[in-house]
XYZ file of N, CA and C in Angstrom:
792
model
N -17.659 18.173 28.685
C -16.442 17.745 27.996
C -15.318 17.483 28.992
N -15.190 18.409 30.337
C -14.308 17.854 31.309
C -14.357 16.884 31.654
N -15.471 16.719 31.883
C -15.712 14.570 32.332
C -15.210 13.978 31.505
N -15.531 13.981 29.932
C -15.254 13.052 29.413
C -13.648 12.687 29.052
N -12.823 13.925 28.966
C -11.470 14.111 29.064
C -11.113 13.693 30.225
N -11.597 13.299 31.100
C -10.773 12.925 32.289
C -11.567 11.424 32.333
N -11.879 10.431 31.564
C -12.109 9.355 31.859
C -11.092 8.325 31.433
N -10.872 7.376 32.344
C -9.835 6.582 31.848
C -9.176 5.971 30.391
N -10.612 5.844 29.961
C -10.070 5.691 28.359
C -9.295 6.639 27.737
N -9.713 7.956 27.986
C -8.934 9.040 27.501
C -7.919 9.153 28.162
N -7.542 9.014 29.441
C -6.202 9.468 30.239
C -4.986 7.957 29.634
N -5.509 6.963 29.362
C -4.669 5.851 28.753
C -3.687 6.530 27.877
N -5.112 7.043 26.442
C -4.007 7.772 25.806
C -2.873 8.186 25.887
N -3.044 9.124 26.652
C -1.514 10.013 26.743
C -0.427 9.026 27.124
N -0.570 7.820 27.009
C 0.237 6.513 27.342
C 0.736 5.994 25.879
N 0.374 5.984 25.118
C 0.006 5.279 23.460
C 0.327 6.277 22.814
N 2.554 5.746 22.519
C 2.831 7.062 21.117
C 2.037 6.680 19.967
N 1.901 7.954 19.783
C 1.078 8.470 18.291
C 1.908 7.620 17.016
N 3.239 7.387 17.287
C 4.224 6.738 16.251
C 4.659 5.313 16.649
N 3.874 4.932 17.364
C 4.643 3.470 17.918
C 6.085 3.556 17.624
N 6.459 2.618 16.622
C 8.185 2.549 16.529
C 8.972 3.670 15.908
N 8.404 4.302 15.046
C 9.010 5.454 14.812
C 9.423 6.296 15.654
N 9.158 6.542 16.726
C 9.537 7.016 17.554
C 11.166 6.992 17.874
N 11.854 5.245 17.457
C 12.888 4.944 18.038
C 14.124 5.349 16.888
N 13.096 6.025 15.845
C 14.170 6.210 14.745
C 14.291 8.045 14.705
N 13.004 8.410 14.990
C 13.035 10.072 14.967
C 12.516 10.531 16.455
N 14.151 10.690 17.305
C 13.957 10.951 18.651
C 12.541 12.105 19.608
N 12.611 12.692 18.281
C 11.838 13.676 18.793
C 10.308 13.789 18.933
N 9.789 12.363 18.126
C 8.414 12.003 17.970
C 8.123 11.533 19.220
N 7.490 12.145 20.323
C 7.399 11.649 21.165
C 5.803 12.137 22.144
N 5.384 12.677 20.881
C 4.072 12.927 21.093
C 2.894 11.733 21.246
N 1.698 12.144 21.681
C 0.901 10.583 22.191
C -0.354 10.340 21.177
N -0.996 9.374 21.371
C -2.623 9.556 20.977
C -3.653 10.623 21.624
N -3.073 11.037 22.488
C -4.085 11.863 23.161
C -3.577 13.362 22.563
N -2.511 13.957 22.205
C -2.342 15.253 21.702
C -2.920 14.782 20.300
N -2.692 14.150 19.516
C -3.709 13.629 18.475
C -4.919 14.106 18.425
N -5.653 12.986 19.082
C -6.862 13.337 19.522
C -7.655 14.587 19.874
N -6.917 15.611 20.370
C -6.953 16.839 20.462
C -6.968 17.641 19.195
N -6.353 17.109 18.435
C -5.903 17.831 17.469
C -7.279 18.290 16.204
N -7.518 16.406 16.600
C -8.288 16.309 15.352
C -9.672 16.851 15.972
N -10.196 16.969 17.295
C -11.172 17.321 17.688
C -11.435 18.638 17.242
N -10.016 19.309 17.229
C -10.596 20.894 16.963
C -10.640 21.284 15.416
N -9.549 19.998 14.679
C -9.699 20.220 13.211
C -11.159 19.650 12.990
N -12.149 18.792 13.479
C -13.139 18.548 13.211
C -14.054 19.780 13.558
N -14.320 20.480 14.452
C -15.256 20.958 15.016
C -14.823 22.795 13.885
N -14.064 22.875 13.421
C -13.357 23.866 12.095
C -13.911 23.252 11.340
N -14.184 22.004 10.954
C -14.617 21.746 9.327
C -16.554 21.769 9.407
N -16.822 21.356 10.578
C -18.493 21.232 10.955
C -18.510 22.482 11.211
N -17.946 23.868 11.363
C -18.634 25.315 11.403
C -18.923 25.776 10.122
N -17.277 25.588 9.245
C -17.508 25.991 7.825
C -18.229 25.204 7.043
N -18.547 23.687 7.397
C -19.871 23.519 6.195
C -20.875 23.452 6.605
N -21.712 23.452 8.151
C -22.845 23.720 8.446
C -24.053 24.988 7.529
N -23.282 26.278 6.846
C -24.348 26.769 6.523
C -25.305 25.619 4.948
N -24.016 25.275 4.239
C -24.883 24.232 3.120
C -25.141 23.083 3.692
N -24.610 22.648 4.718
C -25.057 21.300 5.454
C -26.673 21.968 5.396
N -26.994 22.811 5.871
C -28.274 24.104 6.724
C -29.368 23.693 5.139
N -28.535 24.254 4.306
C -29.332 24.463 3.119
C -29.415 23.171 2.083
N -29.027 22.495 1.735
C -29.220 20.559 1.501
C -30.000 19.927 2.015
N -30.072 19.896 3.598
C -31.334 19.502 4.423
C -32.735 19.857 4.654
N -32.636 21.509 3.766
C -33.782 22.130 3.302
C -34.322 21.692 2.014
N -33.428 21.971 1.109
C -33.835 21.270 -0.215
C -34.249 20.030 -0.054
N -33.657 19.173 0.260
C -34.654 17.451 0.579
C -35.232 17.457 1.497
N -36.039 18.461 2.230
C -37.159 18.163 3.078
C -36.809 17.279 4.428
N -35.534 17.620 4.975
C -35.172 16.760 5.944
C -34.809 17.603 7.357
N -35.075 16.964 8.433
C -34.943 17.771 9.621
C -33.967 18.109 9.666
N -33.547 19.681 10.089
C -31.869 20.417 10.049
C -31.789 20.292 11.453
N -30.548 19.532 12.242
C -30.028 20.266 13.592
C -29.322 21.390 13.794
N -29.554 21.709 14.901
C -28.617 22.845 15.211
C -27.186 23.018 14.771
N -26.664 24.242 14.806
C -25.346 24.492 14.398
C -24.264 23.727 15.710
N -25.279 23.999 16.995
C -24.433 23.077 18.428
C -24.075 21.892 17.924
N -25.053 21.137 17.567
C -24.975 19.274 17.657
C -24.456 19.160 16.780
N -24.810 19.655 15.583
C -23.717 19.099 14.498
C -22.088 19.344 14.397
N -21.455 20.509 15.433
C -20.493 20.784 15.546
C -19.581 19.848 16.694
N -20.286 19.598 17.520
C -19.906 18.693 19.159
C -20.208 17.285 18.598
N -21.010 16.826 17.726
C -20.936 15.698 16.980
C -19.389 15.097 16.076
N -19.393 15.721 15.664
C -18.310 15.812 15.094
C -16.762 16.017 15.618
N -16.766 17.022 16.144
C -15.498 16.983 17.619
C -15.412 15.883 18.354
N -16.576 15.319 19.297
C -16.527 14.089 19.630
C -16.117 13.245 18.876
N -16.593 13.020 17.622
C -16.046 12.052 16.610
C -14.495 12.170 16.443
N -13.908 13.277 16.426
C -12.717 13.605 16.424
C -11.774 13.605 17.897
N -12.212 13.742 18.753
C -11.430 12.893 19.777
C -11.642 11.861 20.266
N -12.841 11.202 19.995
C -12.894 9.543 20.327
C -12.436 8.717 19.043
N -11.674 9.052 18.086
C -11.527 8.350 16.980
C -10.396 7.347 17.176
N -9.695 7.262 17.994
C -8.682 6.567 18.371
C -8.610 6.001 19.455
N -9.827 5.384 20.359
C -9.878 5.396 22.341
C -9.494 4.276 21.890
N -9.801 3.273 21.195
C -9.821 1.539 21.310
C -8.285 1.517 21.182
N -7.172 2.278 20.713
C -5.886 1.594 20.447
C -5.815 1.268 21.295
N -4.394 0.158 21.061
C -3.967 -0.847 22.584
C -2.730 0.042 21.839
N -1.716 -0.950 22.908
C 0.306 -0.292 22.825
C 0.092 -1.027 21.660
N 1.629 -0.150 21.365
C 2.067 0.049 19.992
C 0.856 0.137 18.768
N 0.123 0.816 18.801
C -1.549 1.168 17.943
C -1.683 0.721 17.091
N -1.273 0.664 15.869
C -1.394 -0.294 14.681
C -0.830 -1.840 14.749
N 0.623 -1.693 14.922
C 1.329 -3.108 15.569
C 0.316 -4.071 16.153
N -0.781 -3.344 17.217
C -1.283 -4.186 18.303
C -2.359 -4.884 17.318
N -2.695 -3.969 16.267
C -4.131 -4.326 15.614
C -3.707 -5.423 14.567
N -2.489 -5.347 13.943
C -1.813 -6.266 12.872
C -1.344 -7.465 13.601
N -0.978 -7.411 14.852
C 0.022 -9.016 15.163
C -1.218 -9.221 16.681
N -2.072 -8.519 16.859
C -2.640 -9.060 17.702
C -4.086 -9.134 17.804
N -4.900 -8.005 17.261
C -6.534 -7.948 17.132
C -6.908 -8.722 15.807
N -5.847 -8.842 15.006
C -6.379 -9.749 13.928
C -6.603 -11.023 13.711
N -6.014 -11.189 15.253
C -6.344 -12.965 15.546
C -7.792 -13.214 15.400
N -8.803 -11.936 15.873
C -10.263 -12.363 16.278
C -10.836 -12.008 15.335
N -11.788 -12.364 14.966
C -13.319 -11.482 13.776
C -13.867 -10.101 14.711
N -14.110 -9.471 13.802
C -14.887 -8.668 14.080
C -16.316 -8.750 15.221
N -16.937 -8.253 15.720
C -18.707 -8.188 16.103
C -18.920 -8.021 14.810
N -20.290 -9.282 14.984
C -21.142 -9.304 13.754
C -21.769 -8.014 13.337
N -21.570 -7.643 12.462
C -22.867 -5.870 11.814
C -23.059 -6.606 10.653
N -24.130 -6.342 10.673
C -25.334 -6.581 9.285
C -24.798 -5.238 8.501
N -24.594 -3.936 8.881
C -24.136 -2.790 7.826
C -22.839 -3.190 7.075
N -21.950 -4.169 7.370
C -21.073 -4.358 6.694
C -20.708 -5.814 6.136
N -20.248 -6.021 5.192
C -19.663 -7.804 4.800
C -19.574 -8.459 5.854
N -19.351 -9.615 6.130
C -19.219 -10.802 7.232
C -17.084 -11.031 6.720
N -16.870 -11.494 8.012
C -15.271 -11.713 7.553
C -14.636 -10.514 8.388
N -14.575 -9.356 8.611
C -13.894 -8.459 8.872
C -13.193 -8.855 9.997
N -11.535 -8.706 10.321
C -11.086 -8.723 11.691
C -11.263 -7.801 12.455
N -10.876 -8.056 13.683
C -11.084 -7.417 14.583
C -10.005 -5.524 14.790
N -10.036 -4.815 15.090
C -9.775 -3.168 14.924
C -9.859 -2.920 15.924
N -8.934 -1.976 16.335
C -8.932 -0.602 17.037
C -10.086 0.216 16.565
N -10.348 -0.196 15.367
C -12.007 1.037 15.265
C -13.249 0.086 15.318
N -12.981 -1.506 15.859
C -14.080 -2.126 16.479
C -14.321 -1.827 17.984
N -12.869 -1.859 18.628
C -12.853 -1.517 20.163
C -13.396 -0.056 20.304
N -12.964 0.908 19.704
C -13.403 2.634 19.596
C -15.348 2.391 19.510
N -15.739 1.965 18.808
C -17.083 2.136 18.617
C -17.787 1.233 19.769
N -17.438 0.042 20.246
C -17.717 -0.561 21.866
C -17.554 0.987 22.984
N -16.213 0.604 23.012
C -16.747 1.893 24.126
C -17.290 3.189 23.991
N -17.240 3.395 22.869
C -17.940 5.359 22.861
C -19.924 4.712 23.149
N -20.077 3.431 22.303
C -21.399 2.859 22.685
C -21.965 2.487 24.303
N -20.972 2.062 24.839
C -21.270 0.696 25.998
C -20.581 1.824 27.421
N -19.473 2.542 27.036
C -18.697 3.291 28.044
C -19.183 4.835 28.252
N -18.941 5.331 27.415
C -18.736 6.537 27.193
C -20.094 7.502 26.770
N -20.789 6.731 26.379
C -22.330 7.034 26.237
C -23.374 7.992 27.089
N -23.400 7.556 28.255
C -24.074 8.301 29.515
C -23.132 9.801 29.496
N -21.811 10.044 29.134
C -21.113 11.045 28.837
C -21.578 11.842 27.670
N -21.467 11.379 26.708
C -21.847 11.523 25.543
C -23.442 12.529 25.513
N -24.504 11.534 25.712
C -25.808 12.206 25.808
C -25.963 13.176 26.662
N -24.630 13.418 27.941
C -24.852 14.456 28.902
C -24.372 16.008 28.384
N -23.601 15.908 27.069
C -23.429 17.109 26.636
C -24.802 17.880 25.763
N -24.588 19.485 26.340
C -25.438 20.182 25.783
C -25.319 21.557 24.668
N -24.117 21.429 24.699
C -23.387 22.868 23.581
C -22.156 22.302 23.217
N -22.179 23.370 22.336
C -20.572 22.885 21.787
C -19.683 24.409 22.563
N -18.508 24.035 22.054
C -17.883 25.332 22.761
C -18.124 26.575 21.575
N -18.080 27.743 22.358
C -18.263 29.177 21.879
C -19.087 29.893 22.324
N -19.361 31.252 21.878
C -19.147 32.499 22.739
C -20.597 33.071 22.445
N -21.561 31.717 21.607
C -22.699 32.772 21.271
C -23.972 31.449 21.681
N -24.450 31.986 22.599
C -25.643 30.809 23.025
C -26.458 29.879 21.900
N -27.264 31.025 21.515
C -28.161 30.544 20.586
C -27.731 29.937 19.505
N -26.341 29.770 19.258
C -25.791 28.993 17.727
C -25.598 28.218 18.356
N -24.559 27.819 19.774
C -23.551 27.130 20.024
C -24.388 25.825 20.630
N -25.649 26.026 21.848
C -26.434 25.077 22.245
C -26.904 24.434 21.583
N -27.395 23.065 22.426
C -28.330 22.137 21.318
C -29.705 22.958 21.535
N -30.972 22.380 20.697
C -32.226 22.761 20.265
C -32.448 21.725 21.594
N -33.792 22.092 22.600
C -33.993 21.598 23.838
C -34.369 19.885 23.474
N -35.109 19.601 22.461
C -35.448 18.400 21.996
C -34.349 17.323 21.503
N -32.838 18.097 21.550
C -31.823 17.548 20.394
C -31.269 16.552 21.869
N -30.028 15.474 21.729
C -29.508 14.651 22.374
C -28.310 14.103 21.059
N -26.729 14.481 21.668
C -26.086 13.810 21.240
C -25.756 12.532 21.055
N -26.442 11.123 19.928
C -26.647 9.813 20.692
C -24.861 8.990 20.072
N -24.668 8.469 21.265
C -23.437 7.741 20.676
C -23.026 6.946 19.455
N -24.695 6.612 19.155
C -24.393 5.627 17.915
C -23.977 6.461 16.578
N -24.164 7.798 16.606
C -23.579 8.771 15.686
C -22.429 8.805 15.393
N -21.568 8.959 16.415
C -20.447 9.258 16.783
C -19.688 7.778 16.231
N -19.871 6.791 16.758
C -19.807 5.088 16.385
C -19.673 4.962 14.834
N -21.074 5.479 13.864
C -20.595 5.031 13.100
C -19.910 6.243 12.151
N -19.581 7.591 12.648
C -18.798 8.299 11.915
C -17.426 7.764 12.143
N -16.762 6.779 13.144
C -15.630 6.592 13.189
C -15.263 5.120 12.250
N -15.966 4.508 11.865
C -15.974 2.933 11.656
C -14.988 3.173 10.622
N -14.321 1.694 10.260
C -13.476 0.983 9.302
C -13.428 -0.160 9.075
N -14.178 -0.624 7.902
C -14.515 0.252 6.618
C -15.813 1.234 7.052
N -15.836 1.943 6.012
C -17.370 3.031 6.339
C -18.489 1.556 6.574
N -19.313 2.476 7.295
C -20.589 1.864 7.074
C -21.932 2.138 5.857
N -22.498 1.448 5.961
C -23.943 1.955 5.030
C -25.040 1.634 6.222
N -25.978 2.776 6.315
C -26.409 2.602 7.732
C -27.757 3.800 6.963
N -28.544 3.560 6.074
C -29.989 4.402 5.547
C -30.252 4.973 6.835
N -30.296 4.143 8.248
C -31.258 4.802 9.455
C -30.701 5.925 9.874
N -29.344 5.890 9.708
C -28.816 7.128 10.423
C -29.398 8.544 9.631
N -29.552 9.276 10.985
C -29.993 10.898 10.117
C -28.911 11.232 8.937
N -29.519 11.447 7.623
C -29.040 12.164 6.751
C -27.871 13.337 6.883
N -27.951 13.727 7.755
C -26.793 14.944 7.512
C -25.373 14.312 8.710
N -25.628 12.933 9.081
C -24.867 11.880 9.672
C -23.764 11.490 8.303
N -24.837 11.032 7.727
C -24.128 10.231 6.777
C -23.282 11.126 5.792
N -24.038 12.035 5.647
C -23.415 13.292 4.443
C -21.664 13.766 4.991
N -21.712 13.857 6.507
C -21.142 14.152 7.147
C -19.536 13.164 7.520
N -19.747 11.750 6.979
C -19.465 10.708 6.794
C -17.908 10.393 6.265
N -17.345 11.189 5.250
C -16.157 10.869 4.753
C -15.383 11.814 5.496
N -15.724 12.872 6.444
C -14.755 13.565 7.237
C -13.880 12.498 8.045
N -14.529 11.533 8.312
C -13.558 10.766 9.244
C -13.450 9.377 8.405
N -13.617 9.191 6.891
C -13.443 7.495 6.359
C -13.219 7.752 5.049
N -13.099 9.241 3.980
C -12.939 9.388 3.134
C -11.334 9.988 2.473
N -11.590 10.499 1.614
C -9.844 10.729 0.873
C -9.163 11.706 1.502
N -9.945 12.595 2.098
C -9.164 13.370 3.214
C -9.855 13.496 4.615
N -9.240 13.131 5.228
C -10.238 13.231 6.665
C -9.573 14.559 7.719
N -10.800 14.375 9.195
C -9.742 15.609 9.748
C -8.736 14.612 10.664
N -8.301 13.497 10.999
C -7.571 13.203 11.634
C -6.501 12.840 10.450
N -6.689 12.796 9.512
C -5.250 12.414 8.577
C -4.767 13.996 8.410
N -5.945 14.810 8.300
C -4.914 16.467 8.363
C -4.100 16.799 9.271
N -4.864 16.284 10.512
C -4.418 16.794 12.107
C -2.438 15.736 11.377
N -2.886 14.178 11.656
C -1.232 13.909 11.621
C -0.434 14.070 11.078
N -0.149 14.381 9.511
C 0.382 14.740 8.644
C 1.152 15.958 8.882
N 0.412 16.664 9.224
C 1.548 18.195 9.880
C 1.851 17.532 11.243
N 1.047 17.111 12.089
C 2.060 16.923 13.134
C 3.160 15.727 13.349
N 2.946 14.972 12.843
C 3.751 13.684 12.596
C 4.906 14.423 11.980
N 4.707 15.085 10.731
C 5.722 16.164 10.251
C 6.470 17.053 10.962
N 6.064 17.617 11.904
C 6.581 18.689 12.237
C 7.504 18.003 13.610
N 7.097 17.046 14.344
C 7.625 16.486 15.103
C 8.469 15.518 14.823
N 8.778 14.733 13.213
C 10.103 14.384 13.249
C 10.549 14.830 12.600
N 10.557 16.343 12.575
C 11.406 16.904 11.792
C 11.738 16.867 10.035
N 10.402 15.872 9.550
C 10.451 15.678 7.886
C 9.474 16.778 7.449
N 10.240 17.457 6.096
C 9.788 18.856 5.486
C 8.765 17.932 4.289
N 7.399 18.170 4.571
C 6.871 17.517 3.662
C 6.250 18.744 2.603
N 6.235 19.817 2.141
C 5.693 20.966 1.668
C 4.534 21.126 2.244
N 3.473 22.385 1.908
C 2.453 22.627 2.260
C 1.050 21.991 2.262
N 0.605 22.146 3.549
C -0.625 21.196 3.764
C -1.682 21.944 4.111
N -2.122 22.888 3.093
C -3.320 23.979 3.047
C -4.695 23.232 3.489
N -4.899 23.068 4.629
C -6.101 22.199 5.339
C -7.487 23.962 5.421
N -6.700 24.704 4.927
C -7.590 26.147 4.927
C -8.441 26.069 3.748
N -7.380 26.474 3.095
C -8.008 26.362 1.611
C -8.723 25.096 1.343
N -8.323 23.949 1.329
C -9.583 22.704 1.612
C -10.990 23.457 2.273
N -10.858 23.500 3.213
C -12.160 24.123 4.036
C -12.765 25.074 3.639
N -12.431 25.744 2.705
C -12.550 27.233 2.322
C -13.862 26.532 0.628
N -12.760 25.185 -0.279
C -13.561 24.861 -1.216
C -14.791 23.993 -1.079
N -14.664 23.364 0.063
C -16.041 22.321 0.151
C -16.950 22.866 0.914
N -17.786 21.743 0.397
C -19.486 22.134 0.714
C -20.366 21.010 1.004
N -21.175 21.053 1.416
C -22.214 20.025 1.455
C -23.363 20.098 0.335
N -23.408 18.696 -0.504
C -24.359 18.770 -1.629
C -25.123 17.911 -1.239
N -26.218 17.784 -2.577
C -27.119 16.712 -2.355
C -26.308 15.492 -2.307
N -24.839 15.142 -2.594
C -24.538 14.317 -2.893
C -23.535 13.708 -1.926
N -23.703 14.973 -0.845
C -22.830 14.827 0.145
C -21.560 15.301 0.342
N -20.524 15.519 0.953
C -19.422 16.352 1.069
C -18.707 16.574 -0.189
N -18.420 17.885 -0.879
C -18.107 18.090 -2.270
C -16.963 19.087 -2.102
N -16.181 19.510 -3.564
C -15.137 20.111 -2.794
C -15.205 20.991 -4.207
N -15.377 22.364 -4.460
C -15.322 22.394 -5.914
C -13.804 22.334 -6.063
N -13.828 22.915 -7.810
C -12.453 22.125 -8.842
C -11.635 23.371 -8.209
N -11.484 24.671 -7.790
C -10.242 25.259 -7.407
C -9.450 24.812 -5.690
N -10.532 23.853 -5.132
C -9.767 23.153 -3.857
C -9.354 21.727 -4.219
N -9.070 21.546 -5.220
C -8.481 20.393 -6.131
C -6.608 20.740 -5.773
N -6.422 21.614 -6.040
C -4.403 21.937 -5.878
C -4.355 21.563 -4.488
N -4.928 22.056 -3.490
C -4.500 21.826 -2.309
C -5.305 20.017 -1.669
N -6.019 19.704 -2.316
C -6.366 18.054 -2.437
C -4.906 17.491 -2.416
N -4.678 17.604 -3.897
C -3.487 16.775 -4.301
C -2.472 17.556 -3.686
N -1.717 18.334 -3.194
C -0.468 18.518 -2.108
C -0.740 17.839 -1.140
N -1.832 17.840 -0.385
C -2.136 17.001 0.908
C -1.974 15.524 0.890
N -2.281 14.880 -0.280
C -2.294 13.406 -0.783
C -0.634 13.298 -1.096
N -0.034 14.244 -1.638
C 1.421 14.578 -1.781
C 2.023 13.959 -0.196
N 1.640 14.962 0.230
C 2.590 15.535 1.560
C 2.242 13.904 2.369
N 1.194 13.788 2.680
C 0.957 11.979 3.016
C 1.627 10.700 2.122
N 1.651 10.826 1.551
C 2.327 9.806 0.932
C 3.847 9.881 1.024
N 4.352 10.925 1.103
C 5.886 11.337 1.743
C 6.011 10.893 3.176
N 5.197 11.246 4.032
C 4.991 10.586 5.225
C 5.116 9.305 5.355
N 4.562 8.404 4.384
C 4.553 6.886 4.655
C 6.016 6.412 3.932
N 6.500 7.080 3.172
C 7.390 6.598 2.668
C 9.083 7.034 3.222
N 9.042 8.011 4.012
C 10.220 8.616 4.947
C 9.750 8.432 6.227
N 8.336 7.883 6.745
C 8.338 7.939 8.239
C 8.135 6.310 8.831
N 6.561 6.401 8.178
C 5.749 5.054 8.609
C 6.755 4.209 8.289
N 6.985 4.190 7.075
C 7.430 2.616 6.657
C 8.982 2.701 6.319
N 9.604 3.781 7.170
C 10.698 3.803 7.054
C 11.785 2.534 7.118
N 12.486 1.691 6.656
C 12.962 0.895 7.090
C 13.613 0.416 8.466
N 14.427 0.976 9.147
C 14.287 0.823 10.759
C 13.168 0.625 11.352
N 12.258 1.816 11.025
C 10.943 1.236 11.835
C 10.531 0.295 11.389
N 10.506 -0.453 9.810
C 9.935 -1.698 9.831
C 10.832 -2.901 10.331
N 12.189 -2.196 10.388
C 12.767 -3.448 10.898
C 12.230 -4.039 12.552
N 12.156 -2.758 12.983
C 11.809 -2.840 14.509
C 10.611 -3.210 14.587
N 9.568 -3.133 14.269
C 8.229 -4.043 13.829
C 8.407 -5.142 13.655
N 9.481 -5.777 12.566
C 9.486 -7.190 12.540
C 9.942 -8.304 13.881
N 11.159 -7.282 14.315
C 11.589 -7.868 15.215
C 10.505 -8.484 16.637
């Protein structure tokens, strides 16, 4: 993981505010993509401990190969700090007035038409760059061998990682099953990088958005046959979180200054 934190794609980051223009309206946002990135790595690799034991038991019931508690946890972390490498300056800005000039790379997993993304560039390099990195990891972090390592046969492959980050999701049957199950952590109604910004985007410009129980979430879901599930008492803290985000876009993102400064 030191290597891969110290490769240029990642050291860019810390170049690329997390708020592009907002920044120029709430002085104090002055945090990057790369504390981001951090963020969400460890909120990911928290949500792959607590649902690995029914992840464990789903993959039993359908007769499907279980990985280790390692890979599926460092899978996922990776997913959570490479989820953002492709931004260019100003991160969204760049993708709206400038990557949308081009189409997408052709994928057969998705419609034809799509422009071009920051989560087209992200899945190039974690594939084409970052890869030989990628397959060179062998544990995830923690304090207990036999959970934390991969199984000697296992290999973290990049294309995992690729399409847990994509936008729009993909549909991809080949990928291992507990890939896909695994799937709306980073493309569904709550992800871990929209948890990670929401408090910190919050807390760094100083907007009181109420409570963003990312515990209690973790505490109600599970992995079903049907794939990431949440029962009905982690429903209150669903909707505060969808709350507390939508306050965000409406006092931060799309604050008027900052959109003025966008237009300009």
């Amino acid at each position: 993981e030191e290597d891969l934190l110290d490769t240029a794609w990642l050291q860019r980051l810390r170049r690329i505010s997390q708020l592009q223009s907002a920044r120029w309206v709430f002085p104090t946002a002055e945090h990057s993509r790369f504390t981001h990135g951090l963020g969400v790595m460890h909120e990911a690799g928290l949500w792959a401990r607590s649902l690995y034991p029914s992840l464990r038991e789903s993959l039993a019931a359908a007769g499907e190969p279980i990985p280790s508690e390692g890979l599926v946890v460092e899978t996922l972390r990776m997913a959570g700090l490479l989820h953002d490498v492709g931004h260019g300056p100003f991160a969204h800005f760049f993708d709206d007035h400038v990557l949308s000039a081009f189409e997408a790379p052709a994928d057969a997993r998705r419609a034809p038409g799509k422009r071009l993304s920051h989560e087209d560039l992200s899945q190039r390099i974690i594939e084409d760059e970052l890869g030989p990195l990628l397959r060179g990891l062998r544990r995830a972090p923690g304090a207990v061998p036999e959970r934390d390592g991969f199984a000697d046969d296992e290999t973290l492959e990049p294309a995992w990682v690729s399409f847990l980050i994509s936008k729009p999701a993909l549909s991809d049957p080949g990928m291992p099953r507990w890939v896909r199950w695994l799937q709306p952590l980073l493309s569904g109604v709550f992800t871990v990088y929209n948890l990670d910004y929401v408090r910190r985007d919050a807390y760094l410009t100083g907007v009181t958005v109420g409570p963003v129980d990312a515990e209690r979430l973790r505490r109600y879901a599970y992995i079903s046959d049907r794939g990431l599930t949440l029962f009905e008492p982690g429903l209150p803290a669903l909707e505060m979180f969808l709350t507390a985000r939508s306050f965000m876009y409406q006092q931060v993102y799309f604050h008027r200054t900052v959109r003025a400064i966008d237009l300009d």
